[in-house]
Amino acid sequence: MELNAAVWRIKSFDELSATELYKILQVRINVFVVEQNCPYPETDGYDEKALHLWAEKNGEIAAYCRVFAPGIKYDFASIGRVLTNQKFRGQNFGKGLMKIAVDIIETKFGTAKIQISAQDYLLNFYEEFGFQSTGNSYLEDDIPHTEMLRS
């Protein structure tokens, strides 16, 4: 998969520089608050417990997600705040991000069981990585979501 010479990084919260944290929060707010027109508390108290995975290209974050060990957000490992920066969409960064996130969970936590809360318009995307709907659908911040599991 050609990812246009991006640099992939994974760091714990304590390993993030102030500049990296600023860029992460900036792109998350741009996508989840501004682009989706959804005011909500972006800093939710889980950043300190997450591994932060992102692709950087030309000094910008192209794609990003948080990875959690089992027992932090759910009983299973989880992936959240999955995004592709608007200016890098259509370049396979989202697919690369999910592949790496799943690989990290399988390698670091020794499990293939992963739970996510997926925005409904992305269900087919997550199915490509082995996630299946549990049938539990709900509104989160007025956006339709579905719980998905991978095992």
PDB file of N, CA, C and O in Angstrom, residues 49-75:
ATOM      1  N   LYS A  49      -4.257   7.472  28.888  1.00  0.00           N
ATOM      2  CA  LYS A  49      -4.261   6.005  28.952  1.00  0.00           C
ATOM      3  C   LYS A  49      -4.096   5.360  27.584  1.00  0.00           C
ATOM      4  O   LYS A  49      -4.091   4.142  27.466  1.00  0.00           O
ATOM      5  N   ALA A  50      -3.976   6.171  26.542  1.00  0.00           N
ATOM      6  CA  ALA A  50      -3.960   5.670  25.166  1.00  0.00           C
ATOM      7  C   ALA A  50      -2.554   5.620  24.583  1.00  0.00           C
ATOM      8  O   ALA A  50      -1.653   6.338  25.021  1.00  0.00           O
ATOM      9  N   LEU A  51      -2.412   4.771  23.578  1.00  0.00           N
ATOM     10  CA  LEU A  51      -1.287   4.880  22.657  1.00  0.00           C
ATOM     11  C   LEU A  51      -1.807   5.723  21.499  1.00  0.00           C
ATOM     12  O   LEU A  51      -2.917   5.511  21.014  1.00  0.00           O
ATOM     13  N   HIS A  52      -1.020   6.676  21.071  1.00  0.00           N
ATOM     14  CA  HIS A  52      -1.418   7.594  20.006  1.00  0.00           C
ATOM     15  C   HIS A  52      -0.672   7.196  18.744  1.00  0.00           C
ATOM     16  O   HIS A  52       0.563   7.174  18.727  1.00  0.00           O
ATOM     17  N   LEU A  53      -1.432   6.862  17.702  1.00  0.00           N
ATOM     18  CA  LEU A  53      -0.868   6.415  16.435  1.00  0.00           C
ATOM     19  C   LEU A  53      -1.237   7.424  15.362  1.00  0.00           C
ATOM     20  O   LEU A  53      -2.397   7.809  15.243  1.00  0.00           O
ATOM     21  N   TRP A  54      -0.239   7.873  14.601  1.00  0.00           N
ATOM     22  CA  TRP A  54      -0.552   8.808  13.522  1.00  0.00           C
ATOM     23  C   TRP A  54       0.459   8.723  12.398  1.00  0.00           C
ATOM     24  O   TRP A  54       1.574   8.260  12.566  1.00  0.00           O
ATOM     25  N   ALA A  55      -0.024   9.183  11.231  1.00  0.00           N
ATOM     26  CA  ALA A  55       0.821   9.331  10.051  1.00  0.00           C
ATOM     27  C   ALA A  55       1.067  10.820   9.875  1.00  0.00           C
ATOM     28  O   ALA A  55       0.145  11.627   9.964  1.00  0.00           O
ATOM     29  N   GLU A  56       2.329  11.155   9.644  1.00  0.00           N
ATOM     30  CA  GLU A  56       2.710  12.548   9.452  1.00  0.00           C
ATOM     31  C   GLU A  56       3.260  12.703   8.037  1.00  0.00           C
ATOM     32  O   GLU A  56       4.094  11.914   7.603  1.00  0.00           O
ATOM     33  N   LYS A  57       2.757  13.710   7.347  1.00  0.00           N
ATOM     34  CA  LYS A  57       3.243  13.985   5.996  1.00  0.00           C
ATOM     35  C   LYS A  57       3.394  15.493   5.848  1.00  0.00           C
ATOM     36  O   LYS A  57       2.477  16.247   6.157  1.00  0.00           O
ATOM     37  N   ASN A  58       4.547  15.905   5.392  1.00  0.00           N
ATOM     38  CA  ASN A  58       4.830  17.335   5.206  1.00  0.00           C
ATOM     39  C   ASN A  58       4.550  18.131   6.480  1.00  0.00           C
ATOM     40  O   ASN A  58       4.022  19.242   6.425  1.00  0.00           O
ATOM     41  N   GLY A  59       4.868  17.543   7.629  1.00  0.00           N
ATOM     42  CA  GLY A  59       4.709  18.232   8.903  1.00  0.00           C
ATOM     43  C   GLY A  59       3.290  18.276   9.441  1.00  0.00           C
ATOM     44  O   GLY A  59       3.036  18.894  10.476  1.00  0.00           O
ATOM     45  N   GLU A  60       2.348  17.636   8.742  1.00  0.00           N
ATOM     46  CA  GLU A  60       0.957  17.630   9.183  1.00  0.00           C
ATOM     47  C   GLU A  60       0.516  16.209   9.527  1.00  0.00           C
ATOM     48  O   GLU A  60       1.028  15.243   8.969  1.00  0.00           O
ATOM     49  N   ILE A  61      -0.467  16.100  10.403  1.00  0.00           N
ATOM     50  CA  ILE A  61      -1.039  14.793  10.718  1.00  0.00           C
ATOM     51  C   ILE A  61      -2.015  14.441   9.602  1.00  0.00           C
ATOM     52  O   ILE A  61      -2.983  15.165   9.356  1.00  0.00           O
ATOM     53  N   ALA A  62      -1.749  13.332   8.923  1.00  0.00           N
ATOM     54  CA  ALA A  62      -2.594  12.874   7.817  1.00  0.00           C
ATOM     55  C   ALA A  62      -3.709  11.958   8.329  1.00  0.00           C
ATOM     56  O   ALA A  62      -4.830  11.999   7.828  1.00  0.00           O
ATOM     57  N   ALA A  63      -3.390  11.123   9.316  1.00  0.00           N
ATOM     58  CA  ALA A  63      -4.362  10.200   9.901  1.00  0.00           C
ATOM     59  C   ALA A  63      -3.957   9.958  11.352  1.00  0.00           C
ATOM     60  O   ALA A  63      -2.781  10.064  11.702  1.00  0.00           O
ATOM     61  N   TYR A  64      -4.951   9.611  12.183  1.00  0.00           N
ATOM     62  CA  TYR A  64      -4.695   9.496  13.622  1.00  0.00           C
ATOM     63  C   TYR A  64      -5.733   8.568  14.258  1.00  0.00           C
ATOM     64  O   TYR A  64      -6.879   8.502  13.811  1.00  0.00           O
ATOM     65  N   CYS A  65      -5.310   7.885  15.321  1.00  0.00           N
ATOM     66  CA  CYS A  65      -6.250   7.172  16.189  1.00  0.00           C
ATOM     67  C   CYS A  65      -5.611   6.941  17.557  1.00  0.00           C
ATOM     68  O   CYS A  65      -4.406   7.097  17.730  1.00  0.00           O
ATOM     69  N   ARG A  66      -6.478   6.565  18.497  1.00  0.00           N
ATOM     70  CA  ARG A  66      -6.010   6.155  19.819  1.00  0.00           C
ATOM     71  C   ARG A  66      -6.199   4.646  19.926  1.00  0.00           C
ATOM     72  O   ARG A  66      -7.186   4.099  19.423  1.00  0.00           O
ATOM     73  N   VAL A  67      -5.257   3.983  20.575  1.00  0.00           N
ATOM     74  CA  VAL A  67      -5.296   2.538  20.784  1.00  0.00           C
ATOM     75  C   VAL A  67      -5.294   2.290  22.292  1.00  0.00           C
ATOM     76  O   VAL A  67      -4.478   2.868  23.011  1.00  0.00           O
ATOM     77  N   PHE A  68      -6.210   1.422  22.737  1.00  0.00           N
ATOM     78  CA  PHE A  68      -6.334   1.136  24.166  1.00  0.00           C
ATOM     79  C   PHE A  68      -6.170  -0.349  24.457  1.00  0.00           C
ATOM     80  O   PHE A  68      -6.687  -1.197  23.722  1.00  0.00           O
ATOM     81  N   ALA A  69      -5.500  -0.627  25.552  1.00  0.00           N
ATOM     82  CA  ALA A  69      -5.377  -2.000  26.051  1.00  0.00           C
ATOM     83  C   ALA A  69      -6.746  -2.477  26.535  1.00  0.00           C
ATOM     84  O   ALA A  69      -7.624  -1.660  26.839  1.00  0.00           O
ATOM     85  N   PRO A  70      -6.931  -3.789  26.635  1.00  0.00           N
ATOM     86  CA  PRO A  70      -8.182  -4.293  27.205  1.00  0.00           C
ATOM     87  C   PRO A  70      -8.396  -3.726  28.612  1.00  0.00           C
ATOM     88  O   PRO A  70      -7.444  -3.510  29.362  1.00  0.00           O
ATOM     89  N   GLY A  71      -9.669  -3.466  28.935  1.00  0.00           N
ATOM     90  CA  GLY A  71     -10.017  -3.023  30.276  1.00  0.00           C
ATOM     91  C   GLY A  71      -9.961  -1.518  30.503  1.00  0.00           C
ATOM     92  O   GLY A  71     -10.248  -1.068  31.606  1.00  0.00           O
ATOM     93  N   ILE A  72      -9.598  -0.744  29.493  1.00  0.00           N
ATOM     94  CA  ILE A  72      -9.548   0.715  29.684  1.00  0.00           C
ATOM     95  C   ILE A  72     -10.867   1.354  29.261  1.00  0.00           C
ATOM     96  O   ILE A  72     -11.556   1.961  30.078  1.00  0.00           O
ATOM     97  N   LYS A  73     -11.234   1.223  28.008  1.00  0.00           N
ATOM     98  CA  LYS A  73     -12.519   1.756  27.532  1.00  0.00           C
ATOM     99  C   LYS A  73     -13.597   0.676  27.577  1.00  0.00           C
ATOM    100  O   LYS A  73     -14.742   0.962  27.866  1.00  0.00           O
ATOM    101  N   TYR A  74     -13.215  -0.542  27.221  1.00  0.00           N
ATOM    102  CA  TYR A  74     -14.118  -1.690  27.175  1.00  0.00           C
ATOM    103  C   TYR A  74     -13.377  -2.888  27.764  1.00  0.00           C
ATOM    104  O   TYR A  74     -12.184  -2.814  28.043  1.00  0.00           O
ATOM    105  N   ASP A  75     -14.094  -4.012  27.889  1.00  0.00           N
ATOM    106  CA  ASP A  75     -13.430  -5.244  28.335  1.00  0.00           C
ATOM    107  C   ASP A  75     -12.348  -5.662  27.338  1.00  0.00           C
ATOM    108  O   ASP A  75     -11.322  -6.207  27.717  1.00  0.00           O
TER     109      ASP A  75
END
